[in-house]
Tab-separated table of C-alpha atoms and ligand atoms in Angstrom:
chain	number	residue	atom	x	y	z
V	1	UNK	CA	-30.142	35.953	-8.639
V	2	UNK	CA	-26.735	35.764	-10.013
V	3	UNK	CA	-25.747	32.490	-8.044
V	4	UNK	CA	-24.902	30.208	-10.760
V	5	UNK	CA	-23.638	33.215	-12.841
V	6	UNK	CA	-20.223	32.804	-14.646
V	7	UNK	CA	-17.643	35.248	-13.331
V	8	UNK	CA	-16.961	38.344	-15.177
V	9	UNK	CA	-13.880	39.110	-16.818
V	10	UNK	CA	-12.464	42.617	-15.889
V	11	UNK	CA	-9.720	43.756	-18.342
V	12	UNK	CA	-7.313	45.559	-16.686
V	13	UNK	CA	-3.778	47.740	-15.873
V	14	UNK	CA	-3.140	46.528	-12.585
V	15	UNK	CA	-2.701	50.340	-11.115
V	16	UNK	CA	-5.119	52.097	-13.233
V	17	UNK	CA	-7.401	53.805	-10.784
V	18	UNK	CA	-11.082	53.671	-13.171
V	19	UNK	CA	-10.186	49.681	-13.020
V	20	UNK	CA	-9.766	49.964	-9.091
V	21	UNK	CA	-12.761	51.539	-8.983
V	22	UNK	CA	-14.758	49.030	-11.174
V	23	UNK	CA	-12.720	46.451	-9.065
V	24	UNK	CA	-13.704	47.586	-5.655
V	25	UNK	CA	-17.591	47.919	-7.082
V	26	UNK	CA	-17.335	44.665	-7.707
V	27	UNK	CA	-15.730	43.445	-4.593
V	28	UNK	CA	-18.037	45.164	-3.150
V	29	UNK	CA	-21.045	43.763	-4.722
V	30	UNK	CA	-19.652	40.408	-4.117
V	31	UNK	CA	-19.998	39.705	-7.499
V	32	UNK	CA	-17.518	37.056	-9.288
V	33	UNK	CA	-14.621	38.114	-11.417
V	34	UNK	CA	-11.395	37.064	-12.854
V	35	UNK	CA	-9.059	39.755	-12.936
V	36	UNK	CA	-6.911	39.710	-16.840
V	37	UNK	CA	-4.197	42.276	-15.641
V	38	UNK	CA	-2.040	43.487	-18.405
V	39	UNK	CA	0.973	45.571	-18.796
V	40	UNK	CA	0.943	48.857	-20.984
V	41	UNK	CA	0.548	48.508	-23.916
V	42	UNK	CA	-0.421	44.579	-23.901
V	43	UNK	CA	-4.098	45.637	-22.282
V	44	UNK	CA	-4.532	46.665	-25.929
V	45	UNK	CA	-4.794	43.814	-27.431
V	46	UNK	CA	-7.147	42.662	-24.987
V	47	UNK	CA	-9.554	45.427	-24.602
V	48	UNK	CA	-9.847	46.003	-28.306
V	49	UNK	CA	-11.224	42.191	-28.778
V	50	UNK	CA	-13.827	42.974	-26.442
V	51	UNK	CA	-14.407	46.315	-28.479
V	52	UNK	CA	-13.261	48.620	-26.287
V	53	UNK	CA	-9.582	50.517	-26.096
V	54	UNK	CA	-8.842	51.723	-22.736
V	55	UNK	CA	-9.090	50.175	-19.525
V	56	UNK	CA	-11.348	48.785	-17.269
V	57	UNK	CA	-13.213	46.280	-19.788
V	58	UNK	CA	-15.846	44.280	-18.309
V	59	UNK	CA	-16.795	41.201	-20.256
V	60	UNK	CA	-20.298	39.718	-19.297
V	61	UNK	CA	-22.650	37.068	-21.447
V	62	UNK	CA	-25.084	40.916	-21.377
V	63	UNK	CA	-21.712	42.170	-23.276
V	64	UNK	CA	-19.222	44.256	-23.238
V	65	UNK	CA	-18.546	47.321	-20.935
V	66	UNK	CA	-16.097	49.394	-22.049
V	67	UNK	CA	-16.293	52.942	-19.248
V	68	UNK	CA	-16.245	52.510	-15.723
V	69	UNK	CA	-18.740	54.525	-15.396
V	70	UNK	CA	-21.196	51.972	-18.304
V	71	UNK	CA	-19.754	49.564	-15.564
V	72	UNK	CA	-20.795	50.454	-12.486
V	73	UNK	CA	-24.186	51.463	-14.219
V	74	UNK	CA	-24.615	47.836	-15.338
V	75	UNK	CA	-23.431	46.270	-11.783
V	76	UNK	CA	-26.066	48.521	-10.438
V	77	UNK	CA	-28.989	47.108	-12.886
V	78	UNK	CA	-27.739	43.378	-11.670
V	79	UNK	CA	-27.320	43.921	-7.938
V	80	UNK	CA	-30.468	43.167	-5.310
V	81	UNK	CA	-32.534	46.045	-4.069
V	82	UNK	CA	-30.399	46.192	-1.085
V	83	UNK	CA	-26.784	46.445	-2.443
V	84	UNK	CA	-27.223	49.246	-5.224
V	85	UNK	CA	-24.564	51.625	-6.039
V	86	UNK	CA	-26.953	54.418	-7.118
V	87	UNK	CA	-29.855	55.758	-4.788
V	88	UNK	CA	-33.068	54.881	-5.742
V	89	UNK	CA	-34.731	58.767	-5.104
V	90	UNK	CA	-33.960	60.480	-8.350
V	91	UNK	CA	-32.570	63.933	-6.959
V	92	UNK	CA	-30.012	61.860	-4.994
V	93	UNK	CA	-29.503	59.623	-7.945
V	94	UNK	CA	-28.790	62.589	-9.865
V	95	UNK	CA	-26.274	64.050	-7.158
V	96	UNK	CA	-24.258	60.535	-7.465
V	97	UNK	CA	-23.794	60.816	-11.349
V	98	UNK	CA	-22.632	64.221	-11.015
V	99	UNK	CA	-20.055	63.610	-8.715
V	100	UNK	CA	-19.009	60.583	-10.136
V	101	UNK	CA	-18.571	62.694	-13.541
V	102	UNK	CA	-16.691	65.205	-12.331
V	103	UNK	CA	-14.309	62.833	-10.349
V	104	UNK	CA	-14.296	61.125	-13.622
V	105	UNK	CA	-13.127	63.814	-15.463
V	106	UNK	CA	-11.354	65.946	-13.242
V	107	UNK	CA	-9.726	63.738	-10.410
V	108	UNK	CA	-8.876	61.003	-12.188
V	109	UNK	CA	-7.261	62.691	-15.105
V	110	UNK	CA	-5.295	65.065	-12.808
V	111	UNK	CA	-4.288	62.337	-10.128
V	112	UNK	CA	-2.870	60.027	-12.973
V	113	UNK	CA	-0.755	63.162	-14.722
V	114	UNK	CA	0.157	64.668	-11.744
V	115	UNK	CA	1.433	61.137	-10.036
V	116	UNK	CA	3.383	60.310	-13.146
V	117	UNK	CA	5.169	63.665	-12.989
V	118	UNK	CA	7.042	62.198	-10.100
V	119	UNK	CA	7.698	58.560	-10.764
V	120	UNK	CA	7.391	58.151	-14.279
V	121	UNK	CA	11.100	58.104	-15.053
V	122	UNK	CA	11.666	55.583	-11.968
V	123	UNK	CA	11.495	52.097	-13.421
V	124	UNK	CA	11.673	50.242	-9.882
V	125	UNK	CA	8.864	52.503	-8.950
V	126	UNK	CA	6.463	51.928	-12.484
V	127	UNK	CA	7.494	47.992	-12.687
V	128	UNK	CA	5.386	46.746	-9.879
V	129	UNK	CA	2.558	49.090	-10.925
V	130	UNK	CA	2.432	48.215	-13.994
V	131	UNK	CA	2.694	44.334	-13.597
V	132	UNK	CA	0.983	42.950	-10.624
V	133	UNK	CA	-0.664	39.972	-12.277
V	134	UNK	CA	-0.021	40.024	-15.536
V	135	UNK	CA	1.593	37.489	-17.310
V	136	UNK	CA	5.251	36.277	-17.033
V	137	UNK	CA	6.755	37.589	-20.104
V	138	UNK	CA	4.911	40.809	-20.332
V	139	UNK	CA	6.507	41.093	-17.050
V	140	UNK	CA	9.503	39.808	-18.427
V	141	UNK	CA	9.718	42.225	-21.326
V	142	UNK	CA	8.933	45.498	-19.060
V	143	UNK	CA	12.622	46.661	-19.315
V	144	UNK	CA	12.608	46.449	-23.212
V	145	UNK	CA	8.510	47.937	-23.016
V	146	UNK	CA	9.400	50.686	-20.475
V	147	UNK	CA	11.387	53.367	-22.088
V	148	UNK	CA	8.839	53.430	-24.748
V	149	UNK	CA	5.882	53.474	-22.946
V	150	UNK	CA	7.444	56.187	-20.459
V	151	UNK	CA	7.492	58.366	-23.343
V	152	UNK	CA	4.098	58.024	-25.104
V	153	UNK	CA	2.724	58.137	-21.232
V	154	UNK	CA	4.664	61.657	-21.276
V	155	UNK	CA	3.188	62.595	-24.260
V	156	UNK	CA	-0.392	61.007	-23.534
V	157	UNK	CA	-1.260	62.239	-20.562
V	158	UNK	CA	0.905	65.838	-20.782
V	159	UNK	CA	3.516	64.956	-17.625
V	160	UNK	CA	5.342	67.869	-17.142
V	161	UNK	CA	6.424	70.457	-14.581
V	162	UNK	CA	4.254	73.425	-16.169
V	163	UNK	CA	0.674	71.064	-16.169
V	164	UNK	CA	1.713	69.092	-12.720
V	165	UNK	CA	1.269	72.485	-11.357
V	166	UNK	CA	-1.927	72.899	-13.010
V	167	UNK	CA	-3.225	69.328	-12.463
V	168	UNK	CA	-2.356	69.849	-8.839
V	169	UNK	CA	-4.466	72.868	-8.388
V	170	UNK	CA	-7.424	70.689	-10.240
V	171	UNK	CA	-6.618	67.836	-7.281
V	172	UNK	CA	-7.350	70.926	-4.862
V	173	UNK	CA	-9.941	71.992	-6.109
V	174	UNK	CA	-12.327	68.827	-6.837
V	175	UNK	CA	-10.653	67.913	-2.714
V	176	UNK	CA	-12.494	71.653	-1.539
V	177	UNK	CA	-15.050	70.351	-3.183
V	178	UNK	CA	-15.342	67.373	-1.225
V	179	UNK	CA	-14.473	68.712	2.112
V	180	UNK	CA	-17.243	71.571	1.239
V	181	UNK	CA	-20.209	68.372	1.202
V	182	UNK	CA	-18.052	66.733	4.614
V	183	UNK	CA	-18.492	69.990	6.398
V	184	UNK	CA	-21.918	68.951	7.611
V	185	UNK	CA	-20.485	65.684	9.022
V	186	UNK	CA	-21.833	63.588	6.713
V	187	UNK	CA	-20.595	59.954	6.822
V	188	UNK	CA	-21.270	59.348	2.785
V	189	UNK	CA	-21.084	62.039	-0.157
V	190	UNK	CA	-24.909	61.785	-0.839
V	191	UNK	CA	-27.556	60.423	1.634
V	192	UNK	CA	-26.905	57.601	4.002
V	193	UNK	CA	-25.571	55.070	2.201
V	194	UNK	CA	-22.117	54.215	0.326
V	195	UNK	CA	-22.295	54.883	-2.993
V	196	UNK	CA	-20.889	55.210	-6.772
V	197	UNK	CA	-20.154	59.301	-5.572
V	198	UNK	CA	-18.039	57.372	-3.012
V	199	UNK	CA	-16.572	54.580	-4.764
V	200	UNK	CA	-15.100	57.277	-7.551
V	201	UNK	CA	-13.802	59.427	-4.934
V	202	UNK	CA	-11.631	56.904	-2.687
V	203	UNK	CA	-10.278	55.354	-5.539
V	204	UNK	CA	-9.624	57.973	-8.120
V	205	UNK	CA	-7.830	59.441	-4.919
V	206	UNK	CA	-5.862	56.346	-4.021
V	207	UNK	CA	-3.295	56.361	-6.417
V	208	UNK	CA	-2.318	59.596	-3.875
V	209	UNK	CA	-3.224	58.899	-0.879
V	210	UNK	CA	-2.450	55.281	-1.253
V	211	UNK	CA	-4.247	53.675	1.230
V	212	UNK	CA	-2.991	50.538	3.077
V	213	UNK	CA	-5.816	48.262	1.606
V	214	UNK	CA	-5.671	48.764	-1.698
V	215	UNK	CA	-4.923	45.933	-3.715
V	216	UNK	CA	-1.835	47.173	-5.179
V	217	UNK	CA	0.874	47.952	-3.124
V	218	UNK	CA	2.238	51.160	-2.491
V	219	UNK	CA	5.352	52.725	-2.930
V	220	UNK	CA	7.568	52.630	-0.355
V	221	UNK	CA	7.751	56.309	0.860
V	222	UNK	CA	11.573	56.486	0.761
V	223	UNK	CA	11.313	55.851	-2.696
V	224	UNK	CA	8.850	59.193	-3.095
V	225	UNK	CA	10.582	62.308	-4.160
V	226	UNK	CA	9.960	64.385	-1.026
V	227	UNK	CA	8.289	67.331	-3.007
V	228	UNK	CA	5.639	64.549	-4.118
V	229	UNK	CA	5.279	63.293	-0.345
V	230	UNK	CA	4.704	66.573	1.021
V	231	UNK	CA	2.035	67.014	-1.044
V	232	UNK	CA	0.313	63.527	-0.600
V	233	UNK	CA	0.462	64.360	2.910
V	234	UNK	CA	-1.348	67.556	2.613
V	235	UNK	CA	-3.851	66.405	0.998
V	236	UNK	CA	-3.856	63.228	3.120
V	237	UNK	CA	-4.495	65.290	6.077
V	238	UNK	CA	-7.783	67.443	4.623
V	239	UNK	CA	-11.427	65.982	5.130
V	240	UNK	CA	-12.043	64.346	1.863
V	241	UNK	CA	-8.701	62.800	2.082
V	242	UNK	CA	-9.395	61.383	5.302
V	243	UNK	CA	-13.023	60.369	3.954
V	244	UNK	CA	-10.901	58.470	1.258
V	245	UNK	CA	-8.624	56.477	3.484
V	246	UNK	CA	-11.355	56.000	6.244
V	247	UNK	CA	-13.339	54.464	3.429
V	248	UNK	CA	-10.988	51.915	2.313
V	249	UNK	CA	-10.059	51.313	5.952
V	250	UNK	CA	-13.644	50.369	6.273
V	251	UNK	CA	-15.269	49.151	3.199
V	252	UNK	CA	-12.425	47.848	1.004
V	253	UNK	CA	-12.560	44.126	2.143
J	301	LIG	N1	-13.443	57.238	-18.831
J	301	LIG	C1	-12.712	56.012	-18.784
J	301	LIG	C2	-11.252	56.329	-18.509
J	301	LIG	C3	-10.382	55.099	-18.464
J	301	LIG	C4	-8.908	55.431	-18.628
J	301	LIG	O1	-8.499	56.582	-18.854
J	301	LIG	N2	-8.060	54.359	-18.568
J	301	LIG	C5	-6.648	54.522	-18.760
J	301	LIG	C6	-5.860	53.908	-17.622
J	301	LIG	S1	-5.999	54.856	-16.156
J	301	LIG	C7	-6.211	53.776	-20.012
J	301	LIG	O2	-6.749	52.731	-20.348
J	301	LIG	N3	-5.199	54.308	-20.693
J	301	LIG	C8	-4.657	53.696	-21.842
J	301	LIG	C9	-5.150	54.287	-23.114
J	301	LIG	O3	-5.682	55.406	-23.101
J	301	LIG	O4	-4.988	53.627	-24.152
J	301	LIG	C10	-13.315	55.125	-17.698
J	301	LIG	O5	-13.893	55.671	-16.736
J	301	LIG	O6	-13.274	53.895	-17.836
């Protein structure tokens, strides 16, 4: 199936973690896609004409996708019998959606405030993030775009000192979590195969842990406040952030 399928678009902020996880899926699936990167808030205009608002979008002749989560469902509905993203036994398939849910909701949220707390009012940092791949004069206007995205960013997603202590603790916590399921040496998050559970996880994490593969580059560490990098390294250094990196070092081709 799928062979003389067009390619799916996949709407997207180059650094938004939910698109890098929709991204890898797909990657992983070896399904085509053309990647329409956009700056903040340019995506807007895009994802709203496929009838969505945030990013990832994916656009397919089925329609449009407008979660990562609706995404990844969909991929899985597409895929062969033997590349699936969810397990087949229902108790297991159930274990997957939960995870994926609560990284979802309280990883990815967290990671994104948290991480902003300590670059967002670095420009040199944010540029590159923000414009991998997008066209030349949103890329062009970032200087003009940035100081007024930086603050509706602040305001958005509630970067401060008082929640990037709280969002920090939430990072923890959903990480215990993880290292909790690891502890019986487990090489996947449910059963024996990769899985949604485990796409969510290593890249909700990445934007921390930045692994080497991912498709965006990192941040130079010198460029890191050192509070920041102390952390990532903490966390780096735990199970489930080991899990993450091993992961990409493994299965992000
Ligand atoms: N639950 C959504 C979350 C997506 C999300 O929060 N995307 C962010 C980027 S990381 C976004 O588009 N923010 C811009 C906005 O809210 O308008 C999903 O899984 O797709």
């Amino acid at each position: 199936m799928l062979n003389n399928q067009k390619p799916f678009r996949l709407i997207t902020i180059p650094v938004s973690h939910y698109c890098e996880k929709v991204r890898w899926a797909l990657d992983y699936l070896k399904l085509p896609y053309v990647e329409a990167a956009h700056m903040p808030p340019f995506y807007k205009f895009a994802t709203t004409k496929a009838g969505g608002g945030t990013v990832p979008v994916l656009v397919t002749e089925d329609g449009n996708f407008t979660d990562s989560t609706d995404i990844l469902k969909y991929l899985d509905s597409i895929s062969p019998n033997d590349a699936k993203l969810y397990p087949e036994k229902p108790e297991q398939r159930q274990q997957v959606e939960e995870l994926e849910e609560l990284f979802d909701e309280k990883l990815g949220t967290a990671v994104r405030s948290w991480a902003y707390f300590y670059i967002i009012d670095n420009s040199k940092i944010i540029q590159p993030k923000w414009t991998q791949g997008v066209p030349f004069v949103e890329n062009f206007l970032f200087p003009v775009i940035f100081p007024i995205m930086r603050s509706l960013v602040i305001k958005k997603y509630d970067v401060n000192a008082e929640s990037a202590t709280q969002y920090y603790q939430q990072i923890e916590n959903v990480f215990a979590k993880v290292n909790e399921l690891l502890a019986d040496g487990r090489n996947y998050l449910v059963g024996d195969k990769i899985s949604a559970a485990d796409f969510a996880f290593a890249s909700l994490a990445a934007p921390i842990l930045q692994p080497p593969q991912h498709p965006i580059k990192s941040s130079d560490a010198e460029e890191l406040p050192a509070e920041f990098l102390s952390k990532i390294n903490k966390l780096k250094e735990t199970a489930a952030g080991a899990f993450a990196l091993n992961l990409y070092a493994t299965k992000r081709k």
